[in-house]
PDB file of C-alpha atoms in Angstrom:
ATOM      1  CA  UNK A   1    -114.255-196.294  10.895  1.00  0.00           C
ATOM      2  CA  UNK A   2    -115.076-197.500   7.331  1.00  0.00           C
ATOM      3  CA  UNK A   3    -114.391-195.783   4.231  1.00  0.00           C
ATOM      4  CA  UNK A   4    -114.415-196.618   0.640  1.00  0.00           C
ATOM      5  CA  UNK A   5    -111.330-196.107  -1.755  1.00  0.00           C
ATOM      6  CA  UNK A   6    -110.992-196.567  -5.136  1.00  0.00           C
ATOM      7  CA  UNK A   7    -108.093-196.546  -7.524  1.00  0.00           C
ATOM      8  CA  UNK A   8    -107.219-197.513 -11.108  1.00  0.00           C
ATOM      9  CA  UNK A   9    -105.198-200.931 -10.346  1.00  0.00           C
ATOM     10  CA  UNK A  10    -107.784-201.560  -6.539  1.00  0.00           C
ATOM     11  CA  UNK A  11    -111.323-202.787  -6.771  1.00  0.00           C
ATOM     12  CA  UNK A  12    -113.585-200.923  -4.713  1.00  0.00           C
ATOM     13  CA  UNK A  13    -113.753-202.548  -1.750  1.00  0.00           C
ATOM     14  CA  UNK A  14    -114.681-200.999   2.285  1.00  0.00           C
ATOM     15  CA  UNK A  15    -110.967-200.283   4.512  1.00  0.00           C
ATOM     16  CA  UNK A  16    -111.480-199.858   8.335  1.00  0.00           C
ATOM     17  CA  UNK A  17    -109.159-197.473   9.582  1.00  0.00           C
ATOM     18  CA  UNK A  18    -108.766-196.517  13.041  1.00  0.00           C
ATOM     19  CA  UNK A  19    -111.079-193.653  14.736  1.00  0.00           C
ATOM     20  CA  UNK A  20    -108.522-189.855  14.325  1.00  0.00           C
ATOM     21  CA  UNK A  21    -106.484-191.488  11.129  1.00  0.00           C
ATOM     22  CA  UNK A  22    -106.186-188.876   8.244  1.00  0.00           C
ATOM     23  CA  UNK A  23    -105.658-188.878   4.774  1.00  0.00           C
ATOM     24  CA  UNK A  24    -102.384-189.736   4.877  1.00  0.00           C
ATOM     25  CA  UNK A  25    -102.896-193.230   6.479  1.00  0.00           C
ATOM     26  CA  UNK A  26    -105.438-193.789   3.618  1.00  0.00           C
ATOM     27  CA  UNK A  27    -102.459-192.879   1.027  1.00  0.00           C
ATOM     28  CA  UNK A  28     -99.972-194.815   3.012  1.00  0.00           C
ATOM     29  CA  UNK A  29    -101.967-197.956   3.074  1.00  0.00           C
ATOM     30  CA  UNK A  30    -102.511-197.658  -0.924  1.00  0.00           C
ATOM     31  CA  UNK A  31     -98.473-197.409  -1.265  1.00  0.00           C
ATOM     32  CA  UNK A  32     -98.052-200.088   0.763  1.00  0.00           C
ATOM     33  CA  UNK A  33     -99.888-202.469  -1.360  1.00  0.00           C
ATOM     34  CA  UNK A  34     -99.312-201.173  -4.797  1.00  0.00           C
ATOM     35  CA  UNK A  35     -95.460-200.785  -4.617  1.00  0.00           C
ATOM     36  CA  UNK A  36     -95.467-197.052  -6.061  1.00  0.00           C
ATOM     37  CA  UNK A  37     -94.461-193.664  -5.109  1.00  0.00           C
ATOM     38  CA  UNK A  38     -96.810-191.412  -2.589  1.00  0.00           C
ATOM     39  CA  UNK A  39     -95.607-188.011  -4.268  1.00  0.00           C
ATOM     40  CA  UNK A  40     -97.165-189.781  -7.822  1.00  0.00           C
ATOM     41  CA  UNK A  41    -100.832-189.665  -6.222  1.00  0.00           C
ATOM     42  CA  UNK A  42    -103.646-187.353  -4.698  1.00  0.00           C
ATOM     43  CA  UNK A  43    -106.511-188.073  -2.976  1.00  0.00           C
ATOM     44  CA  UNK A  44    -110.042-187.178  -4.063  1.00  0.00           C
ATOM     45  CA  UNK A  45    -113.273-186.637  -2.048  1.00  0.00           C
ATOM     46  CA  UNK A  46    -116.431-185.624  -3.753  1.00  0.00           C
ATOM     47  CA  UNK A  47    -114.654-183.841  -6.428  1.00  0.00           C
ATOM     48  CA  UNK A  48    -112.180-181.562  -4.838  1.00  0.00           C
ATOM     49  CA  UNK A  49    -108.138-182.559  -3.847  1.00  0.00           C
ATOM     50  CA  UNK A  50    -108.174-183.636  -0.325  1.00  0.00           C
ATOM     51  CA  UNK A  51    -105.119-182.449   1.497  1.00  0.00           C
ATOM     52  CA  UNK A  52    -103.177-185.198   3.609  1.00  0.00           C
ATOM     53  CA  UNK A  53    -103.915-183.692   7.006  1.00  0.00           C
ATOM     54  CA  UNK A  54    -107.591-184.105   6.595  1.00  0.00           C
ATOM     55  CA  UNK A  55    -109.320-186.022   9.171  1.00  0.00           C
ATOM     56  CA  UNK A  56    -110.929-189.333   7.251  1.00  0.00           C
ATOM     57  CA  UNK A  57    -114.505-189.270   7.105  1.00  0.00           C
ATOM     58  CA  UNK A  58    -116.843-192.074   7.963  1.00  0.00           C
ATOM     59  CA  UNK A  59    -118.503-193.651   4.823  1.00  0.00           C
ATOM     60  CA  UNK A  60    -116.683-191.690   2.536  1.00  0.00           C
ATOM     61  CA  UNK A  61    -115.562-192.552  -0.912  1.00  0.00           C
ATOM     62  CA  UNK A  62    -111.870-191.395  -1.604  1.00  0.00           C
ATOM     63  CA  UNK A  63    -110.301-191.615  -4.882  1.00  0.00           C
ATOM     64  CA  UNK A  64    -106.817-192.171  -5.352  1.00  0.00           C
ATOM     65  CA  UNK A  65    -105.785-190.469  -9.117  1.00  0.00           C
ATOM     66  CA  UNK A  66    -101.892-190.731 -10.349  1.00  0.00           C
ATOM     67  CA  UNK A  67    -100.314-187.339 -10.968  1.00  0.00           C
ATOM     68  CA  UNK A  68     -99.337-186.604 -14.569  1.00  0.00           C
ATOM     69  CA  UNK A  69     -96.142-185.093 -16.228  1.00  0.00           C
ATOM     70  CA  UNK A  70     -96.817-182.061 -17.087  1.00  0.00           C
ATOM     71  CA  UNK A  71     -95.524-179.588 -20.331  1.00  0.00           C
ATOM     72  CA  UNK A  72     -93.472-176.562 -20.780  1.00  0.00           C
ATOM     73  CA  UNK A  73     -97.069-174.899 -21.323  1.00  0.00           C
ATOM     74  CA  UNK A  74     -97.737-171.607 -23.024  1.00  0.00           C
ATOM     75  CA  UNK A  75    -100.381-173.556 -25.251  1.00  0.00           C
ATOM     76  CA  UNK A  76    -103.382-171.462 -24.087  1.00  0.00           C
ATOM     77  CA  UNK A  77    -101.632-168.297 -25.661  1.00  0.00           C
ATOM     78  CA  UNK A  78    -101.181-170.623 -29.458  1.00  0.00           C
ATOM     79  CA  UNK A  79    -105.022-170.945 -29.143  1.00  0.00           C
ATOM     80  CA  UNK A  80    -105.784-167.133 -28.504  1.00  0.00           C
ATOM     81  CA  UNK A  81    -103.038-166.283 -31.340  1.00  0.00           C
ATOM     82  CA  UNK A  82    -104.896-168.377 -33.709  1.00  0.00           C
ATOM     83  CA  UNK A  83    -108.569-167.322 -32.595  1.00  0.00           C
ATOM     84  CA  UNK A  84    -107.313-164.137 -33.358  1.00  0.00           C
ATOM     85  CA  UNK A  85    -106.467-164.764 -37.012  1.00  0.00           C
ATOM     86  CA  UNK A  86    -109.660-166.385 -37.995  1.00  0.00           C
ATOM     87  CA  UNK A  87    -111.892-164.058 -39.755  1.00  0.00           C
ATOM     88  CA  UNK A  88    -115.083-163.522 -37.416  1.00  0.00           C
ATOM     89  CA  UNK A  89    -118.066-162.969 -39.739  1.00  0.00           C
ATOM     90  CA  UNK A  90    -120.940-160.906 -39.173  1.00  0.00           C
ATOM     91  CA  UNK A  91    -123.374-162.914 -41.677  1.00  0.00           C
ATOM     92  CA  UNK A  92    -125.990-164.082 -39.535  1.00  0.00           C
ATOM     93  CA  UNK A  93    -128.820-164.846 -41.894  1.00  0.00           C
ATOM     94  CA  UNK A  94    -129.014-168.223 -41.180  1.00  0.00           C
ATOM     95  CA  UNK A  95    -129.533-167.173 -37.121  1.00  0.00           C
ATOM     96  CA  UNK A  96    -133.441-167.881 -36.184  1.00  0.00           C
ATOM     97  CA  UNK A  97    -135.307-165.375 -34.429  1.00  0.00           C
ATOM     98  CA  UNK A  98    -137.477-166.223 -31.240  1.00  0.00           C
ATOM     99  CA  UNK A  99    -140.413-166.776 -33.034  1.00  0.00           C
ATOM    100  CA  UNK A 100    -138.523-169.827 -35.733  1.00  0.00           C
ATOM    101  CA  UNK A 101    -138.305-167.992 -38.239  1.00  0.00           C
ATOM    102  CA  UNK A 102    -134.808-167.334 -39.904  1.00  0.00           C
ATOM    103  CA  UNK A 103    -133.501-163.485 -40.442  1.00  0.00           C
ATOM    104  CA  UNK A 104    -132.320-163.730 -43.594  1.00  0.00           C
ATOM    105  CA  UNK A 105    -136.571-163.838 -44.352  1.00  0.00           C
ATOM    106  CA  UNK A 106    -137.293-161.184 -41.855  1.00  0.00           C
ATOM    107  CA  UNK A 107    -135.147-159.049 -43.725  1.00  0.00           C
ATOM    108  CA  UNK A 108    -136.047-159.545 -47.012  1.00  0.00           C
ATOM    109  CA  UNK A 109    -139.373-159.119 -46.200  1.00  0.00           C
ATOM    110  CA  UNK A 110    -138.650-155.767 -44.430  1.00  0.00           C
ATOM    111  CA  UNK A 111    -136.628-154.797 -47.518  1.00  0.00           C
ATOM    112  CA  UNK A 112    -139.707-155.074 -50.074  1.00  0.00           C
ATOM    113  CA  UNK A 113    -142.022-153.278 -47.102  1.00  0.00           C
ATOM    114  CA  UNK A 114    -139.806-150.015 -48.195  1.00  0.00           C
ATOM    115  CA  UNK A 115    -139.597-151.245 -51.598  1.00  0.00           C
ATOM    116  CA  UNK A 116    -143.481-150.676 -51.769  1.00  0.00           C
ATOM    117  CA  UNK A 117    -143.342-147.754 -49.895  1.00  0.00           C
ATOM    118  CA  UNK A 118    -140.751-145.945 -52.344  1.00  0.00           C
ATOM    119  CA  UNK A 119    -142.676-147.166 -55.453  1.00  0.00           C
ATOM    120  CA  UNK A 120    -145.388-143.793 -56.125  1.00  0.00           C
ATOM    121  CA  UNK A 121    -142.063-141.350 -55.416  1.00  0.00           C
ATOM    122  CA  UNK A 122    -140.126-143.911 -58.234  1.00  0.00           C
ATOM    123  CA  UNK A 123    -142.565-143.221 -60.663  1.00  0.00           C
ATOM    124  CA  UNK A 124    -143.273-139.431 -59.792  1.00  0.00           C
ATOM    125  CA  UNK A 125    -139.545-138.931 -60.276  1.00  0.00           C
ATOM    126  CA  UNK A 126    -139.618-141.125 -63.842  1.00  0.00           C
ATOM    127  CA  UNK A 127    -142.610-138.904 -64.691  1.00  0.00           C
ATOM    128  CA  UNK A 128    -140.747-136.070 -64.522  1.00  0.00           C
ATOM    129  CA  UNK A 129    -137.346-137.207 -66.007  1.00  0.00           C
ATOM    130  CA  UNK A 130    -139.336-138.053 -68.866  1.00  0.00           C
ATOM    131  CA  UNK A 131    -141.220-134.404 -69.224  1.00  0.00           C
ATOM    132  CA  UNK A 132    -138.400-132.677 -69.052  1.00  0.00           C
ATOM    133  CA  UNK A 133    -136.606-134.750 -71.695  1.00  0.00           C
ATOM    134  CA  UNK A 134    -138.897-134.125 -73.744  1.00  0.00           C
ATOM    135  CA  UNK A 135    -139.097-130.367 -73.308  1.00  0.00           C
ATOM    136  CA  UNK A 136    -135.805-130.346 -74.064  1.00  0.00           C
ATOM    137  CA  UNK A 137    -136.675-131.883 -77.354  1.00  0.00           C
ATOM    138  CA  UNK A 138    -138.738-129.394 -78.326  1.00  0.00           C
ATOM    139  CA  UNK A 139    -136.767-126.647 -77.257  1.00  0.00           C
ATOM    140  CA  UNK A 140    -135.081-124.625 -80.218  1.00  0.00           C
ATOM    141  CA  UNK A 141    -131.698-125.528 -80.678  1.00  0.00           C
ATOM    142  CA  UNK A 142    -128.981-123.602 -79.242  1.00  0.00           C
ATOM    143  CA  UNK A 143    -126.676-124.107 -82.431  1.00  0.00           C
ATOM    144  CA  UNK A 144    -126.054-121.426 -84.387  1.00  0.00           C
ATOM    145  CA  UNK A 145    -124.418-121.996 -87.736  1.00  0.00           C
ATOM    146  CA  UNK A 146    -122.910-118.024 -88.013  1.00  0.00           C
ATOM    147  CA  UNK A 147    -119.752-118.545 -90.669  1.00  0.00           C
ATOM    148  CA  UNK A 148    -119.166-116.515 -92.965  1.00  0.00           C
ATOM    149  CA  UNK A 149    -116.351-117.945 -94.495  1.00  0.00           C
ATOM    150  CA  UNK A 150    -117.991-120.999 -95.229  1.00  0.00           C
ATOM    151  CA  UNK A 151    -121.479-119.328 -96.318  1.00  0.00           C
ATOM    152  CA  UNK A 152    -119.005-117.294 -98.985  1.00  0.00           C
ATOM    153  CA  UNK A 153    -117.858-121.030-100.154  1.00  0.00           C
ATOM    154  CA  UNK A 154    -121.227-122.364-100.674  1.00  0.00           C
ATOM    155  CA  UNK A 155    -122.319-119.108-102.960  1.00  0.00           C
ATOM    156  CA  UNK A 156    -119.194-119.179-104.565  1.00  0.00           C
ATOM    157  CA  UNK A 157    -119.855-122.725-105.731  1.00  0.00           C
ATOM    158  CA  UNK A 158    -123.283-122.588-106.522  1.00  0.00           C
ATOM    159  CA  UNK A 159    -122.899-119.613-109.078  1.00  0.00           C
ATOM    160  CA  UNK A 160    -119.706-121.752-110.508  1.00  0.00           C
ATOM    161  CA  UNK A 161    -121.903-124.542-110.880  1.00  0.00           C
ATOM    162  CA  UNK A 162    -124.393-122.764-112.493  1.00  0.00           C
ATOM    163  CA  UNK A 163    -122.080-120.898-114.948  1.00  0.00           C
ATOM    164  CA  UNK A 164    -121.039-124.317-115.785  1.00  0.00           C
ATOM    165  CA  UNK A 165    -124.126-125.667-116.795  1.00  0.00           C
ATOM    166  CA  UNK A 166    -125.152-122.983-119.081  1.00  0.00           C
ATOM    167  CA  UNK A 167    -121.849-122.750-120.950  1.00  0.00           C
ATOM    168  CA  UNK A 168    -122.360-126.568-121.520  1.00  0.00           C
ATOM    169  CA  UNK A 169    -125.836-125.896-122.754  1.00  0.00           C
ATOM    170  CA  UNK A 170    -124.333-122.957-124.916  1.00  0.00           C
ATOM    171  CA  UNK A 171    -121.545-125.804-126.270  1.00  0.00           C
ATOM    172  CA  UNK A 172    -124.565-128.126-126.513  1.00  0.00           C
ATOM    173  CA  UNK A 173    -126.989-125.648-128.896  1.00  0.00           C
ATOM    174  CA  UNK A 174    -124.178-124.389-131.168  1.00  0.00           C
ATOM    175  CA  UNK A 175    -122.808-127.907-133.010  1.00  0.00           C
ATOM    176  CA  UNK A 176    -123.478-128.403-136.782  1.00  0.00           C
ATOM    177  CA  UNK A 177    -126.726-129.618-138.265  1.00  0.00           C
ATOM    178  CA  UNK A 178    -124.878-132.545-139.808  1.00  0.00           C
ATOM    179  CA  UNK A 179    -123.944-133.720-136.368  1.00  0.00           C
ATOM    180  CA  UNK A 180    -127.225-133.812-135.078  1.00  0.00           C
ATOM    181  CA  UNK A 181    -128.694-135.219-138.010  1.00  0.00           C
ATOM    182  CA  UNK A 182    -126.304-138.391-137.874  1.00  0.00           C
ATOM    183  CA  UNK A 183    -127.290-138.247-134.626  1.00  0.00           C
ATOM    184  CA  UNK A 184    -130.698-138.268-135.014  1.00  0.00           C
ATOM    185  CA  UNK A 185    -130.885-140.915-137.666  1.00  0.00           C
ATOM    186  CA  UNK A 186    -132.638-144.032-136.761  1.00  0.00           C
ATOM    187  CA  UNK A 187    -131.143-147.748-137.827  1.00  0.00           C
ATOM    188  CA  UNK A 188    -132.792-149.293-139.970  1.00  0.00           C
ATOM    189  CA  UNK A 189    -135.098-152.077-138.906  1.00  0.00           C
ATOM    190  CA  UNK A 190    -134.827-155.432-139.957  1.00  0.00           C
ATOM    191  CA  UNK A 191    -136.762-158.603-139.905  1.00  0.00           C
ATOM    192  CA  UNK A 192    -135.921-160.810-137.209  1.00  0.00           C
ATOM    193  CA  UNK A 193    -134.258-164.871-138.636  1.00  0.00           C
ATOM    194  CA  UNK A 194    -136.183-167.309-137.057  1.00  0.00           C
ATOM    195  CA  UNK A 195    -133.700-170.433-136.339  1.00  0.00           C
ATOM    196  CA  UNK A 196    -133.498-173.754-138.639  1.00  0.00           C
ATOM    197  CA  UNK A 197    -135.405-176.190-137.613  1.00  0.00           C
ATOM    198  CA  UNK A 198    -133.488-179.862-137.362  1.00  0.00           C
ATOM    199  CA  UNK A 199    -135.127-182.281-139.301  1.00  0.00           C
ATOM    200  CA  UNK A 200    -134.040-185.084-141.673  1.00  0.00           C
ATOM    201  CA  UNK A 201    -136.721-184.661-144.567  1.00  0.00           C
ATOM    202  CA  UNK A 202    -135.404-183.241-147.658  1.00  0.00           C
ATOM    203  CA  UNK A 203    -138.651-180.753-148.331  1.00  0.00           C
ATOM    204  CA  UNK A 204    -138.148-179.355-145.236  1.00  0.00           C
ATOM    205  CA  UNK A 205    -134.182-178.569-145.624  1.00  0.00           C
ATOM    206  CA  UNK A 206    -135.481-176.944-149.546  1.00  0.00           C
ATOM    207  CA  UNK A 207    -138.039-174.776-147.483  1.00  0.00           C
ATOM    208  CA  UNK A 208    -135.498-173.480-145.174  1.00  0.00           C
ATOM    209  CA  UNK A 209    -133.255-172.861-148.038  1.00  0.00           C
ATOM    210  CA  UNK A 210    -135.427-170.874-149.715  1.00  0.00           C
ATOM    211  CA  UNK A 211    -136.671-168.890-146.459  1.00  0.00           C
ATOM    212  CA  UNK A 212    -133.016-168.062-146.014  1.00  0.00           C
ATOM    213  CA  UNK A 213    -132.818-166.673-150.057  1.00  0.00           C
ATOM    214  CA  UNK A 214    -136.137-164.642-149.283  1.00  0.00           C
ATOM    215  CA  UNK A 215    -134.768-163.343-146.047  1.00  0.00           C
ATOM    216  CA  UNK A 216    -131.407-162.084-147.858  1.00  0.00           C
ATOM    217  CA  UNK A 217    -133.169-160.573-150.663  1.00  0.00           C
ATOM    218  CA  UNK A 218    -135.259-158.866-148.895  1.00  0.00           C
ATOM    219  CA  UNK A 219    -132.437-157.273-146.339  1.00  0.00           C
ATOM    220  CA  UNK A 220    -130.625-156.413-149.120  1.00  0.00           C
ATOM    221  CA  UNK A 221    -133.399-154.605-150.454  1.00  0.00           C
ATOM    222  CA  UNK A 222    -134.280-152.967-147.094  1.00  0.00           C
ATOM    223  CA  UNK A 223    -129.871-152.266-146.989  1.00  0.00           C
ATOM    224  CA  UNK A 224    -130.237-150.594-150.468  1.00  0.00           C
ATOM    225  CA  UNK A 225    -133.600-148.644-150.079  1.00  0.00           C
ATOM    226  CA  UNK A 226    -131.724-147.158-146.921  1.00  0.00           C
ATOM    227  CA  UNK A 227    -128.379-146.283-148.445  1.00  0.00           C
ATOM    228  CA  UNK A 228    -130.681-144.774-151.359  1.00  0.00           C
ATOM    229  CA  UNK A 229    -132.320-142.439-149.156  1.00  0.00           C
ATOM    230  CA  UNK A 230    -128.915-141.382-147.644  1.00  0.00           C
ATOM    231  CA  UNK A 231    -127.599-140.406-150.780  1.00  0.00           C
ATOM    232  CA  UNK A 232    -130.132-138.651-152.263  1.00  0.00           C
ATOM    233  CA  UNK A 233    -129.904-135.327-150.919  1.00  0.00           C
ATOM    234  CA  UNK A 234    -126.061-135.653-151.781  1.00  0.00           C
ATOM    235  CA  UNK A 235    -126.896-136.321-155.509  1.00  0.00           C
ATOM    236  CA  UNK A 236    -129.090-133.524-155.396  1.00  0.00           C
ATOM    237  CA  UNK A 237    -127.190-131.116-154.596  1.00  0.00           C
ATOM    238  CA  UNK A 238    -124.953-132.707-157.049  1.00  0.00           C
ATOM    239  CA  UNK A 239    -126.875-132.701-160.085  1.00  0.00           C
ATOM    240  CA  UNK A 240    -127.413-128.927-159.525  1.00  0.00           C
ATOM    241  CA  UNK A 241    -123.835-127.837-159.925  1.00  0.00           C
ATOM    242  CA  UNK A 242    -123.807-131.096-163.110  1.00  0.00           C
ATOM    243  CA  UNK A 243    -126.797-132.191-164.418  1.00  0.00           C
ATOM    244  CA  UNK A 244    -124.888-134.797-166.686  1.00  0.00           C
ATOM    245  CA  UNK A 245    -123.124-136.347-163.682  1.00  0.00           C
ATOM    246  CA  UNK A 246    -126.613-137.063-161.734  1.00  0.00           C
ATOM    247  CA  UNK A 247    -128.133-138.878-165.002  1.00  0.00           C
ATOM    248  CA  UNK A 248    -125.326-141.187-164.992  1.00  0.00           C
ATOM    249  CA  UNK A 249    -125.315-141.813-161.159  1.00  0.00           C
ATOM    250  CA  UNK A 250    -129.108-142.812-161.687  1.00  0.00           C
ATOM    251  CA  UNK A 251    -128.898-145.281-164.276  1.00  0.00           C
ATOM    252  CA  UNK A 252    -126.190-146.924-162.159  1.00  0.00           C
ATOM    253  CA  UNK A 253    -128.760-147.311-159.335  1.00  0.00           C
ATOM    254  CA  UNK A 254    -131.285-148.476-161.981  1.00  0.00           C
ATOM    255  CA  UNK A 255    -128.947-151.353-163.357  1.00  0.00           C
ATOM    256  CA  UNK A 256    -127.784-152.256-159.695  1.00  0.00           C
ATOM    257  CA  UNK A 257    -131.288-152.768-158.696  1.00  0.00           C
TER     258      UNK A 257
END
C-alpha cells in the first residue's frame, strides 16, 4: 500500500509499505534514514497522535513531529494568580448595544428622561421653600429683650446725661457781662493791600509809595478810632469819680490825633 509521510528534515514524497504493516514500520523506516531516536517522535494522522499498533492506512498522510522537552510546569496557576490581581472593571460605557449605538448615550439619555420628569415636583418644592422663608420673615420675632438690670443702666444714664447738660447751661448763663462782651466784640475790619506791582518806571514805584503811605494812614486811623471807642466807656466812668482827670485824658487824644 501507499501512504504519504511528511517530516521536518523529509520532503513529502509517496512510501509503499507492505499490505498488514503498522505504524511502527512507518516510524522505523523514518529512523532508519534520519539517524535519530524513535522515543524523540510521534506520528500524526489527521490531527490526532496515532498510536504505533495502528494498522497503516491506504492513501494516508502521516506526520512525523519531534517530541519536545518539557518544564517543571505549574505556569497555568502564575497566570490565574495574576488574573486574579488585575482590577476587573465594571465601566462598560464604551460597550455598543444591538442596535450600534453605545450605552454610555443610552444612559444619558435615560438619565435626562427622569430629569424632565422630576422638573414640575423641583419647582413645586422651590415654591414652597421660598413661601415659607418668607413667612418666617414676617413672623414676629421670638426675641425678647426682658433685663432689667440693663434697662436700670440706660435710665440711670440718660437722667445723668441730662443733669449734665443743664448744669453746663446753668455754668454757661451765670459768667460776667465783661466776659461776654469781649466775647462778643467784633475785629475790626481792615482794607485789604493789594500787592506791588514789578515795574521799572520811576512814576510807577512813587505811586506805589504813596498807596502804601495812604494805606498806613488810614489803618492807623481805623487802629485809633477802634481803641477810642474801647476806652470810652472807661473814661467815663472815670471822669465821674474826677472830672479834672478826664479833661486832661481828652486833650491827649486831641494832640495825638
Amino acid at each position: 500500500m501507499e501512504v504519504f509521510v511528511t517530516a521536518p528534515r523529509l520532503r513529502r514524497e509517496p512510501q509503499v509499505f507492505p499490505d498488514g504493516s503498522a505504524v511502527r514500520d512507518v516510524l522505523t523506516r523514518f529512523v532508519q534514514l534520519q539517524g535519530v531516536c524513535s522515543e524523540d517522535f510521534y506520528v500524526i494522522r489527521n490531527g490526532r497522535v496515532e498510536d504505533v499498533e495502528d494498522p497503516v492506512q491506504h492513501g494516508a498522510v502521516y506526520n512525523l513531529q519531534p517530541r519536545l522537552c518539557g518544564g517543571k510546569g505549574g505556569f497555568g496557576s502564575m497566570l490565574r494568580a495574576l488574573g486574579a490581581q488585575i482590577e476587573k472593571t465594571t465601566n462598560r460605557e464604551a460597550c455598543r448595544d444591538l442596535s450600534g449605538r453605545r450605552l454610555r448615550d443610552v444612559n444619558h439619555e435615560k438619565e435626562m428622561a427622569d430629569w424632565l420628569k422630576k422638573q414640575a415636583e423641583r419647582e413645586a418644592e422651590k415654591e414652597q421653600r421660598r413661601l415659607e422663608r418668607l413667612k418666617r420673615k414676617l413672623s414676629e420675632p421670638k426675641h425678647q429683650f426682658t433685663d432689667p438690670e440693663y434697662q436700670q443702666q440706660c435710665h440711670d444714664l440718660f437722667e445723668r446725661l441730662e443733669d449734665s447738660v443743664l448744669k453746663g447751661e446753668g455754668a454757661g448763663s451765670g459768667c460776667s457781662p465783661r466776659v461776654r462782651h469781649q466775647r462778643n466784640v467784633l475785629l475790626p475790619c481792615v482794607e485789604p493791600m493789594f500787592p506791588k506791582r514789578l515795574t521799572t518806571g520811576v512814576d510807577e514805584l512813587l505811586s506805589s509809595e504813596d498807596d502804601d503811605e495812604e494805606s498806613s494812614s488810614s489803618c492807623g486811623a481805623v487802629t485809633m478810632t477802634t481803641h477810642r471807642k474801647q476806652t470810652e466807656p472807661e473814661q467815663s466812668s472815670r471822669s465821674r469819680s474826677d472830672p479834672h482827670r478826664s479833661d486832661v485824658s481828652s486833650n491827649v487824644y486831641l494832640n495825638d490825633s
